[in-house]
Coordinates of C-alpha atoms and ligand atoms in Angstrom, one line a residue:
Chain Q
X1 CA 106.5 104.0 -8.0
X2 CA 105.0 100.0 -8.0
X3 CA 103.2 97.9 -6.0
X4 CA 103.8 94.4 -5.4
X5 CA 100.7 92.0 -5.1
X6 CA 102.3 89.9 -2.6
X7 CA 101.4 86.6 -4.5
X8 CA 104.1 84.0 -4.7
X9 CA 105.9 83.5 -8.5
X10 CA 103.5 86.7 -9.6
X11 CA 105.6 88.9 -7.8
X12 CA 108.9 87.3 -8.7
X13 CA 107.2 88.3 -13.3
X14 CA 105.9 91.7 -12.5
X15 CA 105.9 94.8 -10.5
X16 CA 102.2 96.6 -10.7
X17 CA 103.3 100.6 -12.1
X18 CA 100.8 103.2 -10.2
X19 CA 97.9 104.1 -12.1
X20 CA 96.8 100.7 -13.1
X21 CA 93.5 98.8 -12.5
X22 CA 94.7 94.8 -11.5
X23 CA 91.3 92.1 -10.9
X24 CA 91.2 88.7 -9.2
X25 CA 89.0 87.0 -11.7
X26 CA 87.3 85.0 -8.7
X27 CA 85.5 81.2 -10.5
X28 CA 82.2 81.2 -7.9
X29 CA 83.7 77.5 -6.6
X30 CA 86.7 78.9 -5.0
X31 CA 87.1 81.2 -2.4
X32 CA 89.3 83.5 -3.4
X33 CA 89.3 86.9 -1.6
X34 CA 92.2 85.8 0.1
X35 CA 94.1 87.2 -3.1
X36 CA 93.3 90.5 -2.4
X37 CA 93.2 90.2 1.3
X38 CA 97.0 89.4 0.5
X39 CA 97.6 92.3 -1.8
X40 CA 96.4 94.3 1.1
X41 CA 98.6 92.7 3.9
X42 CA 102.2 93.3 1.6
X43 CA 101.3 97.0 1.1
X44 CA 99.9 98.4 3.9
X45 CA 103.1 99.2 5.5
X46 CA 104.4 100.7 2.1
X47 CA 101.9 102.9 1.4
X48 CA 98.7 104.3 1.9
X49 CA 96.1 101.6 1.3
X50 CA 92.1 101.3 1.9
X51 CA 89.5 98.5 1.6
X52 CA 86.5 98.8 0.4
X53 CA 83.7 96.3 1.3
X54 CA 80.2 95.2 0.2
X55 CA 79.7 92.2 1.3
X56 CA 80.5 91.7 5.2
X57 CA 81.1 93.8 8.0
X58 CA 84.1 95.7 8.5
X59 CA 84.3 93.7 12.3
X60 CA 83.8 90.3 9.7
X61 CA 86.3 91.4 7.5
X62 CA 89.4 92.4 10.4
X63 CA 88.5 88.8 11.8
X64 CA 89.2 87.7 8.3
X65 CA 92.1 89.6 8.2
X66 CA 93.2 87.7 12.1
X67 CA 92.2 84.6 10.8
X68 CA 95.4 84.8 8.3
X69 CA 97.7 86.6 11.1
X70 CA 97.5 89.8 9.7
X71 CA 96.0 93.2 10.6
X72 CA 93.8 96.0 9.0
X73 CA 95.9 99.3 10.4
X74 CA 94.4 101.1 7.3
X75 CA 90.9 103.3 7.4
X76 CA 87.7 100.8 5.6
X77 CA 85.0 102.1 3.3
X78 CA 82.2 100.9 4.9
X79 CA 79.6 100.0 1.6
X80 CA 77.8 97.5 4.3
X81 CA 76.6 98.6 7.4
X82 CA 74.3 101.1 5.7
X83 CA 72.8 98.3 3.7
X84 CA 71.8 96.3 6.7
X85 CA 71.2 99.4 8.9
X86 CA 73.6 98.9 11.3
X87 CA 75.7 102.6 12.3
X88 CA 79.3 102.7 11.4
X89 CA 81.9 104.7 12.6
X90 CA 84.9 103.3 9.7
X91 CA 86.0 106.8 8.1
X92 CA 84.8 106.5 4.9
X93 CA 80.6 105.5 5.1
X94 CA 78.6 104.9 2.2
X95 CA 74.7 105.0 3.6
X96 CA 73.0 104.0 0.7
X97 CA 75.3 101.1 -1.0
X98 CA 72.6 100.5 -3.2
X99 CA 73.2 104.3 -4.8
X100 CA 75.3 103.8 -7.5
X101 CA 76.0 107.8 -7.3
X102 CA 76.8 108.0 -3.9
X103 CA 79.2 104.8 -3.8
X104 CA 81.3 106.0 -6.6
X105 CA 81.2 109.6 -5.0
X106 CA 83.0 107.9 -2.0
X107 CA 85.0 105.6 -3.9
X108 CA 86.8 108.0 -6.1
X109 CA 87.3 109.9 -2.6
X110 CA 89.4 107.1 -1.4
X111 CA 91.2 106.8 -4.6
X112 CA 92.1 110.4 -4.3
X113 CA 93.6 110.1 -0.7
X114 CA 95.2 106.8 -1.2
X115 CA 97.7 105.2 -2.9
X116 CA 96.2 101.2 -3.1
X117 CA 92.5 100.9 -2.8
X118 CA 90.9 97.4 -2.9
X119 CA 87.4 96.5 -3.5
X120 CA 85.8 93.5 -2.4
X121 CA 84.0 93.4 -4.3
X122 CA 82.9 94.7 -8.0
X123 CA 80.5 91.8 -8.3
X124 CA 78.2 92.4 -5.3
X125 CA 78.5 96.0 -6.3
X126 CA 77.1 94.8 -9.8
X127 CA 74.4 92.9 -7.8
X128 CA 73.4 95.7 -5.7
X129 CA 73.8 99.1 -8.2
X130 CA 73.3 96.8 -11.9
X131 CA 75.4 97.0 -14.6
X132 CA 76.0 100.3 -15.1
X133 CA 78.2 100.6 -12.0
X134 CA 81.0 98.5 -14.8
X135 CA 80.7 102.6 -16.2
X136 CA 82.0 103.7 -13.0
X137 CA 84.4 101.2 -12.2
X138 CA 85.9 102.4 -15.7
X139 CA 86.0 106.2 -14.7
X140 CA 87.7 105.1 -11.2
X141 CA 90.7 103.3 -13.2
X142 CA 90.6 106.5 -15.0
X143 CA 91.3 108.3 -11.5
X144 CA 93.4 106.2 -10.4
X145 CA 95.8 107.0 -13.5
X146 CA 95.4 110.4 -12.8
X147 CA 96.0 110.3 -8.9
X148 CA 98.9 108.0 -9.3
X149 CA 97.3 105.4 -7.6
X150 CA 96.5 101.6 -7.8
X151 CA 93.2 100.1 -8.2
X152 CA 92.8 96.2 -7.2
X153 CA 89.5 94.4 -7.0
X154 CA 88.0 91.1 -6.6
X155 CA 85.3 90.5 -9.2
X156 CA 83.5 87.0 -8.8
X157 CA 83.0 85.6 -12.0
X158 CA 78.9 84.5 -11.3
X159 CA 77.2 83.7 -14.8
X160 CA 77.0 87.3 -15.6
X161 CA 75.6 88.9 -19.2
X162 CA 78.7 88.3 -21.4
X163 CA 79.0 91.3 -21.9
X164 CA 79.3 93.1 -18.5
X165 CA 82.1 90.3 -18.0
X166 CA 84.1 91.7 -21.5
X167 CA 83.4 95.2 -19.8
X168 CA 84.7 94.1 -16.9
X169 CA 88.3 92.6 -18.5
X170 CA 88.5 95.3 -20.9
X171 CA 89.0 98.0 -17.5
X172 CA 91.1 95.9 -16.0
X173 CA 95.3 96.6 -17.6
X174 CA 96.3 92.8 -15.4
X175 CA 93.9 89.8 -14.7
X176 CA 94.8 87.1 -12.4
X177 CA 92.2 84.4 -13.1
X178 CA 91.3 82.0 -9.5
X179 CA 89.5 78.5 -10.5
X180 CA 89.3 74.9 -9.7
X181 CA 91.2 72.3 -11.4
X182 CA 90.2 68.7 -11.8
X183 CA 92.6 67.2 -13.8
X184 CA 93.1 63.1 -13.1
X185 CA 93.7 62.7 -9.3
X186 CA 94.6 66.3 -9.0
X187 CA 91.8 68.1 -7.2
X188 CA 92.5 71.5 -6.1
X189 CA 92.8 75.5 -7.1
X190 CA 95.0 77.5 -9.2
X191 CA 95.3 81.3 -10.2
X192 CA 97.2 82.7 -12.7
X193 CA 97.7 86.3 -14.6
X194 CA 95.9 85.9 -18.0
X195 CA 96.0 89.6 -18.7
X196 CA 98.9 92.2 -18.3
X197 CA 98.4 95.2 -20.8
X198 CA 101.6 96.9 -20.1
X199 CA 104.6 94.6 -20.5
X200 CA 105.2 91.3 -21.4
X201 CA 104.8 88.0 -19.1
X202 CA 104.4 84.5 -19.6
X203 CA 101.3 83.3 -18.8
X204 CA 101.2 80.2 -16.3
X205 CA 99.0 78.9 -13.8
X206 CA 100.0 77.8 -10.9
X207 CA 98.4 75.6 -8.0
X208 CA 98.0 76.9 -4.4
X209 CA 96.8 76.4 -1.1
X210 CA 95.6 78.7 1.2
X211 CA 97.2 78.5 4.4
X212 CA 95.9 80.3 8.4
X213 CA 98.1 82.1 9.4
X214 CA 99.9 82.4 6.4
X215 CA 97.7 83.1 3.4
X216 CA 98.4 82.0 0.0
X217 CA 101.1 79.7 -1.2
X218 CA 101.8 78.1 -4.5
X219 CA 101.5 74.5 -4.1
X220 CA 103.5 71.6 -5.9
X221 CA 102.0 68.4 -4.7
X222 CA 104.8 66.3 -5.5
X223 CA 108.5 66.6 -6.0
X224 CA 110.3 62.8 -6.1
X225 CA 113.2 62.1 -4.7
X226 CA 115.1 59.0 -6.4
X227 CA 118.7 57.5 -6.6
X228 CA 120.7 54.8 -5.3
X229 CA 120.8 53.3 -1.9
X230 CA 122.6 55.1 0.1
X231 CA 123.0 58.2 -1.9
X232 CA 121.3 60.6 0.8
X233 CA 117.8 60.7 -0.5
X234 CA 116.6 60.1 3.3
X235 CA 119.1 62.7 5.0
X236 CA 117.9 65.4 1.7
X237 CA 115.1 65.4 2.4
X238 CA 115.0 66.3 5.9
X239 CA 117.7 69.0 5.5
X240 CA 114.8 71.1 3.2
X241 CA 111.4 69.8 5.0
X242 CA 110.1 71.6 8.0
X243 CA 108.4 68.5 8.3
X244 CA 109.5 65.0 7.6
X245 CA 108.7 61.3 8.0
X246 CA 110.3 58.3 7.1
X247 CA 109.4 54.5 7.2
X248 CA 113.7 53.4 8.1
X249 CA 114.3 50.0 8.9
X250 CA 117.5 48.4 9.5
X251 CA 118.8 51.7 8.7
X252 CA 117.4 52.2 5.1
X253 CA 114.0 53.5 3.5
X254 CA 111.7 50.9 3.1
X255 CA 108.8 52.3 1.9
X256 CA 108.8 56.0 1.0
X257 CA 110.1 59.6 3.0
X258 CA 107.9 62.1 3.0
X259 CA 108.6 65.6 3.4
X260 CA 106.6 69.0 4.2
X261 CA 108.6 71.9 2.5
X262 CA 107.3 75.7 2.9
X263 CA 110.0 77.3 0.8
X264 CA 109.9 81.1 -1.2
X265 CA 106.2 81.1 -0.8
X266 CA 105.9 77.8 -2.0
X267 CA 104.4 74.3 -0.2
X268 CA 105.5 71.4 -1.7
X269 CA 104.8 67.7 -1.0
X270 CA 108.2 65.5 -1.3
X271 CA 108.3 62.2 -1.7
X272 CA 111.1 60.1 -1.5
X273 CA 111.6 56.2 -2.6
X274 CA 113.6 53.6 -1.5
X275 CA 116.7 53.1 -3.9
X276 CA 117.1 48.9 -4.1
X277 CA 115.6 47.4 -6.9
X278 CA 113.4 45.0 -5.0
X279 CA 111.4 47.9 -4.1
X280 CA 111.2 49.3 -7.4
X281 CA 107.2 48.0 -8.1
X282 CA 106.6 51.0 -5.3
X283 CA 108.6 53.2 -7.4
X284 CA 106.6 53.1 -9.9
X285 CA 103.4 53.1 -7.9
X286 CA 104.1 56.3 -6.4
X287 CA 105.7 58.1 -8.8
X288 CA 102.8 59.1 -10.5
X289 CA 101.8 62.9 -11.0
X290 CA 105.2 64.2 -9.9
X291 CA 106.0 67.7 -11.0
X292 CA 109.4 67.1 -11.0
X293 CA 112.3 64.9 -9.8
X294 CA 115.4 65.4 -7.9
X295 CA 118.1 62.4 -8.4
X296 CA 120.8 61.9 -5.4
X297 CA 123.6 60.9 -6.2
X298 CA 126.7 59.6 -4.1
X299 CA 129.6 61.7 -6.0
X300 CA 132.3 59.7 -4.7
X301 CA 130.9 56.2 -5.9
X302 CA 130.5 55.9 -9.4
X303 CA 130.1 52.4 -9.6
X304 CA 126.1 53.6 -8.6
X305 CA 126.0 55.9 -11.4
X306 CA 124.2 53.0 -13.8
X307 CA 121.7 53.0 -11.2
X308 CA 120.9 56.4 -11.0
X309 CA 120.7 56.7 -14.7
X310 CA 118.2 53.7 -14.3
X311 CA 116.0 54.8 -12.1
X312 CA 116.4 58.6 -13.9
X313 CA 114.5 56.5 -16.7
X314 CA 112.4 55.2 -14.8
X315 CA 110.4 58.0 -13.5
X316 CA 110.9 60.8 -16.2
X317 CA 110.4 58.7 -19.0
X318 CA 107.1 61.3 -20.2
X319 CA 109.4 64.2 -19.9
X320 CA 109.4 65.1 -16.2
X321 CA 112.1 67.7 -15.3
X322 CA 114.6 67.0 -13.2
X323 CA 118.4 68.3 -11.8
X324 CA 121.1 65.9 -9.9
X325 CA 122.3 66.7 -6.5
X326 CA 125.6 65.1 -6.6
X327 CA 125.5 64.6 -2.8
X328 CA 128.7 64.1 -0.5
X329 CA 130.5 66.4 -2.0
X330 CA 132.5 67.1 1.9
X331 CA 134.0 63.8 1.3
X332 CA 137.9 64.5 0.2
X333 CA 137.2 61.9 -3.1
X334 CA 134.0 63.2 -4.3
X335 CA 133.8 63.5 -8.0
X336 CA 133.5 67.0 -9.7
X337 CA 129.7 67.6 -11.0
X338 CA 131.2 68.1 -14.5
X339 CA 132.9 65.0 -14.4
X340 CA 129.6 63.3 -13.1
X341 CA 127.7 64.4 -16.3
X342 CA 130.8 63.0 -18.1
X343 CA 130.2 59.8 -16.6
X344 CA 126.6 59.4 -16.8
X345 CA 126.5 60.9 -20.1
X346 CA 124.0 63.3 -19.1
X347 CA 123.3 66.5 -21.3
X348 CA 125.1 69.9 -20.9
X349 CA 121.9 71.4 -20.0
X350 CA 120.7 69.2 -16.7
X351 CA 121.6 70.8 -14.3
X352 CA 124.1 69.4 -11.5
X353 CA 124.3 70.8 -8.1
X354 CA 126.6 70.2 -5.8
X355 CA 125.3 69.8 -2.4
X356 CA 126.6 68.2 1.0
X357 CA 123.0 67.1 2.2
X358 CA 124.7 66.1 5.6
X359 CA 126.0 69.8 6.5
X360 CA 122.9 70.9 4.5
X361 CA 124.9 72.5 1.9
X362 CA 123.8 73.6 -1.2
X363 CA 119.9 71.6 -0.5
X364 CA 118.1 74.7 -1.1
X365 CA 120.6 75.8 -4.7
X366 CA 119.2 71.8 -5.8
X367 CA 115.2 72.6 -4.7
X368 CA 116.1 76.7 -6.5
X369 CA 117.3 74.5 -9.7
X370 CA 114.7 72.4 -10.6
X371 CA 111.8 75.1 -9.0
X372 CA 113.3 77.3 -11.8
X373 CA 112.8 74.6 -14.2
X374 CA 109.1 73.9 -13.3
X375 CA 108.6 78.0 -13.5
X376 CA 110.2 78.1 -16.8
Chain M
X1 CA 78.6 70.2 -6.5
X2 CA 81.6 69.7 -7.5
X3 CA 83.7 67.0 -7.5
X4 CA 85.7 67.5 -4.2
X5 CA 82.3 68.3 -2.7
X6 CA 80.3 65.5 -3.9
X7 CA 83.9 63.3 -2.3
X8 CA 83.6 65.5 1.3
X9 CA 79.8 64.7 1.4
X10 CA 80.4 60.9 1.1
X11 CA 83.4 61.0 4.0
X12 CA 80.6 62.7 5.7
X13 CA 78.3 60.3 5.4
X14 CA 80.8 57.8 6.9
X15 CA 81.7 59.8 9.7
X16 CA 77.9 59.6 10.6
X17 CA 78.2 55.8 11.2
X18 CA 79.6 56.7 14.8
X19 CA 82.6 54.4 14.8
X20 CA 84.5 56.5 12.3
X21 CA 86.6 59.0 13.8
X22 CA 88.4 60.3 10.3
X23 CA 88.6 59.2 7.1
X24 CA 90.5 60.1 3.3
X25 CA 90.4 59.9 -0.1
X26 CA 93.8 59.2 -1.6
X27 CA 95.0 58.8 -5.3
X28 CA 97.1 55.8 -5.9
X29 CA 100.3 57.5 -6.0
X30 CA 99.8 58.9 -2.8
X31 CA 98.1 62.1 -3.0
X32 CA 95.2 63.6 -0.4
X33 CA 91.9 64.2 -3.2
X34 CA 89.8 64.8 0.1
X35 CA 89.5 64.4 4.0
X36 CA 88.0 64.1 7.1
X37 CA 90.5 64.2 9.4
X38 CA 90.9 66.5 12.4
X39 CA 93.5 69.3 11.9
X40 CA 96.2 68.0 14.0
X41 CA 96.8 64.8 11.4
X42 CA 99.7 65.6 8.7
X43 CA 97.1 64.7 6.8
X44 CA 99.5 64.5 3.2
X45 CA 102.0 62.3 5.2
X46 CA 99.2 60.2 6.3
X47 CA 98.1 59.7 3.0
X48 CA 101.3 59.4 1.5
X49 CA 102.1 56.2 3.9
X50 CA 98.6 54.7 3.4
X51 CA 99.2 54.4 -0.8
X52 CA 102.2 53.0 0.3
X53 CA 101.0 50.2 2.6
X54 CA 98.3 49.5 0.0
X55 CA 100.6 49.4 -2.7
X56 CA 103.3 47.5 -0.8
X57 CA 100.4 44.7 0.5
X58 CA 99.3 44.3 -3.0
X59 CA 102.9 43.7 -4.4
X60 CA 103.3 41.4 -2.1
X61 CA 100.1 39.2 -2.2
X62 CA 100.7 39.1 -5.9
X63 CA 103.9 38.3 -5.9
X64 CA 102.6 35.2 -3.8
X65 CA 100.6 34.6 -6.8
X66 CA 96.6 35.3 -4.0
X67 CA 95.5 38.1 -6.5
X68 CA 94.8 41.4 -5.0
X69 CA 94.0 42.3 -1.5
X70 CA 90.1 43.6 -0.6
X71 CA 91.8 45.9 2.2
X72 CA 94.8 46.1 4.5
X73 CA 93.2 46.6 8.1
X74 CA 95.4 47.8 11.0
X75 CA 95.0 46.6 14.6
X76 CA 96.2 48.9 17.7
X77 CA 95.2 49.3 20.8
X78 CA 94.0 53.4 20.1
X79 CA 92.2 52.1 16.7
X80 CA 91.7 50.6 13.5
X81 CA 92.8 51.9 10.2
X82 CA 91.3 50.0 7.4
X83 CA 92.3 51.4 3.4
X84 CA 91.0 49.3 0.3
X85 CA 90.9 50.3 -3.3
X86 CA 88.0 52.5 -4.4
X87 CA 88.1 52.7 -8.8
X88 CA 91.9 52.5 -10.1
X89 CA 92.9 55.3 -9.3
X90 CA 91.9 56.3 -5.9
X91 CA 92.0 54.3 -2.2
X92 CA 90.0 55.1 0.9
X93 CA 91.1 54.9 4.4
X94 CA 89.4 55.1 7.7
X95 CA 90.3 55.1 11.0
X96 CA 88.0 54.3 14.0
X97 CA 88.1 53.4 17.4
X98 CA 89.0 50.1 19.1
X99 CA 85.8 49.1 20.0
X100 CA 84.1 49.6 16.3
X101 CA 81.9 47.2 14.6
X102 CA 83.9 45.7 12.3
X103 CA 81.1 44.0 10.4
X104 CA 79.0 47.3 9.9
X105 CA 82.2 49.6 9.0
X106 CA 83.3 47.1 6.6
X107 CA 79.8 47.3 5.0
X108 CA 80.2 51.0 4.8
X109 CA 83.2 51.2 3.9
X110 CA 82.2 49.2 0.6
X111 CA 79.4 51.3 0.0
X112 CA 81.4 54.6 0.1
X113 CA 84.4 53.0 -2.1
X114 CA 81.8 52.2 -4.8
X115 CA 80.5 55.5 -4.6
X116 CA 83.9 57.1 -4.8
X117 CA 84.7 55.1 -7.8
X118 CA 81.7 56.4 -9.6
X119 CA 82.7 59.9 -8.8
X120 CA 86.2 59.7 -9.9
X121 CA 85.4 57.7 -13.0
Ligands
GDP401 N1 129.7 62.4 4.2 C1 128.4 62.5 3.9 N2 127.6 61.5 4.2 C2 126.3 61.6 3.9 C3 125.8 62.8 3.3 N3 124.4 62.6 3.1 C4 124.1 61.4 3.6 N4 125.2 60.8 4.2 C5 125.3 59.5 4.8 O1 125.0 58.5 3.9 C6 124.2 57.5 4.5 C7 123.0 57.2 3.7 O2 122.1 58.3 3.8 P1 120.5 58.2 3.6 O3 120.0 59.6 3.6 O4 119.9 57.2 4.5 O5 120.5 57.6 2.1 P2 119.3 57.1 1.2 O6 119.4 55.6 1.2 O7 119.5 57.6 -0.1 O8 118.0 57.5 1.8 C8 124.0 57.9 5.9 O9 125.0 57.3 6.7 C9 124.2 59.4 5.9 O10 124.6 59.9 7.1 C10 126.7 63.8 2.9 O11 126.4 64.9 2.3 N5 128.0 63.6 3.2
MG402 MG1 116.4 56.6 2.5

């Protein structure tokens, strides 16, 4: 038996075997108990799950749960009310929160009866109980071995004693790390598994936004779209978007498309340019801190292939990847991918999809290309 | 406070000058850094088009050989959307209402790119 977290690309590297302890390594800037809110929401159809909470209400925490369009139909350990002296009626009660005893009496009864239990969180039980509760957090990944069962929690990384936070990775067999990037005009959040003690997986981190309803989604901020005029950049582009807007005049892009994509798990930004050279100073000013580019190309006119090449130059030059979506390929004399990298000398590795952006053909094998790129 | 904080706190700030009704901070290249706009914007779109006009205005104005552009300001009858450079990297736009204060928003406006440019730096 294994879990799934329900986090996009994490899910797609590892499956989480039963008897493991997994922790969302929370930075204090972000708000990340969405993660495990997430974890919750994948499994609690699949199997018997249970949430344990410290830190708000168990009527906070299912409007939490509504505010993301999903439900708590599993039984909550209530390690709140008691603390504020409010009554509870959730099944499992813990009156004394602040008893490190009696919490990990009822905690280890809820790994016994259930197959996921998630704790939100270890750090406000490290701020109630003190450190020794890291002791019993390792005898409950201990239990959970035994019971067949998986333990996830959210662990806020405040500036603890260094060595309660080595106490803390050391329990944990996977660690998905949520921070805050700030890297040139790129402000946002990221998470990532740093940790898995079990298998092999490469380690990446990955941005995201969090999304109500919805939850979380790993976020590329910009893919561009380039090629020739006329090569079906525009009409690409709103095959894939949910959402799209272009500035068309006279029947051709003039400034840029624009695209909203919500695709695998994935939001991504799309950005298309116009394809004449007059408006190539834009091209440049908007190409900046592209992920990755996508180059459309009219397969039955190769006379346009120089151009493509061009602006292929033009905005991967530091290394960007990229694919070609040899576009039109309904027409009866479009040209064969193969013969396409022939003519543009391009290497055997870049990939060439052939897609039909018109009928919407093949859009989504050209965004699963280069998304498999960018994952590496 | 971190960065995007300390970036929410001055579109904030402008908000609080009454004629504002929403207001962004976009990279160059077209990326939302931070906003104040009200949830049924596509705020990304709206930012992506705004780099775009800024860009396009100051290609053009130095193609004509006039140097760079202080701002590109927008006239319709449902507002005004005024965006001008704040630091190299980053551009602010703000939309108000018909009726602002032209003179006072402008003056703001200023302020608040200066600030965002020390930020960013
Ligand atoms: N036959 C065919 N025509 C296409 C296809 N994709 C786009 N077109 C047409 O090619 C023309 C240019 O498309 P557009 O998306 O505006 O090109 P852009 O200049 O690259 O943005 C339009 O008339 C489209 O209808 C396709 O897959 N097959
Ligand atoms: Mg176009």
């Amino acid at each position: 038996m294994s879990i799934k977290l329900g986090i996009p690309v994490i899910d797609d590297v590892i499956d989480i075997p039963t008897g493991k302890v997994v922790t969302y390594c929370v930075d204090p800037e972000v708000e990340g108990d969405v993660f495990l809110m997430q974890t919750l929401h994948e499994n609690s159809e699949k199997c018997k799950c249970t949430l344990v909470i410290t830190n708000m209400s168990p009527m906070v925490a299912r409007n939490r749960f509504k505010e993301f369009g999903w439900n708590i139909n599993f039984p909550i350990v209530d390690a709140y009310s008691g603390l504020v002296g409010d009554l509870s009626n959730e099944k499992y009660v813990v009156k004394d929160p602040s008893n490190a005893e009696e919490l990990s009496k009822i905690v280890e009864d809820a790994i016994k009866e259930n197959d996921l239990v998630a704790i939100n969180s270890l750090s406000t039980m490290i701020d109630l109980c003190g450190e020794r509760i890291v002791e019993y957090f390792k005898s409950w990944g201990k239990l959970a071995t035994i019971n067949n069962s998986v333990l996830v929690v959210n662990f806020v990384a405040w500036p603890y004693d260094e060595k309660i936070i080595n106490a803390v990775k050391a329990c944990s067999n996977a660690i998905v790390k949520i921070g805050g990037v700030h890297h040139r005009v790129i402000i946002g959040q990221y998470y990532g598994l740093v940790k898995v003690d079990w298998t092999e997986v490469k380690k990446k981190l990955i941005l995201f936004k969090v999304i109500k309803p919805g939850g979380v989604r790993a976020y590329i901020p910009k893919i561009l779209v380039t090629g020739p005029y006329n090569a079906g950049k525009t009409t690409f582009i709103h095959a894939i978007s949910n959402k799209a807007v272009s500035v068309d005049r006279l029947g051709t892009t003039v400034a840029l498309d624009h695209g909203y994509v919500e695709y695998k798990g994935f939001t991504i930004d799309i950005f298309g340019t116009p394809g004449q050279e007059r408006f190539d100073p834009l091209l440049k000013m908007l190409g900046g801190e592209a992920f990755g580019v996508i180059v459309v190309v009219d397969s039955t006119k190769p006379e346009d292939f120089p151009r493509a090449k061009e602006m292929l130059e033009k905005t991967t030059k530091f290394g960007l990847p990229y694919v070609i979506a040899a576009n039109k390929q309904d027409l009866p004399n479009a040209l064969h991918p193969e013969e396409i990298r022939k003519r543009m000398s391009l290497p055997t590795n870049t990939p060439i999809i052939s897609m039909s952006a018109i009928n919407g053909e093949g859009v989504y094998d050209v965004l699963d290309a280069l998304l498999k790129i960018l994952l590496g | 406070m971190n960065i995007k904080e300390m970036l929410e706190k001055i579109l904030k700030d402008l908000r609080a000058v009454g004629d504002v009704d929403a207001s962004a901070i976009v990279s160059r290249d077209g990326l939302l850094i931070a906003a104040d706009i009200p949830q049924n914007i596509n705020a990304e779109a709206f930012a992506a088009m705004t780099a775009a006009m800024l860009g396009a205005a100051e290609t053009a104005t130095s193609e004509l050989g006039k140097g760079v552009p202080d701002r590109v300001i927008v006239e319709g009858k449902e507002g005004k959307i005024i965006a001008t450079g704040a630091g190299s990297k980053a551009l602010l736009v703000v939309m108000t209402n018909p009726k602002a204060n032209l003179g006072l928003v402008l003056f703001k406006i200023g302020k608040a790119s200066d600030k965002i440019k020390e930020v960013l730096k």
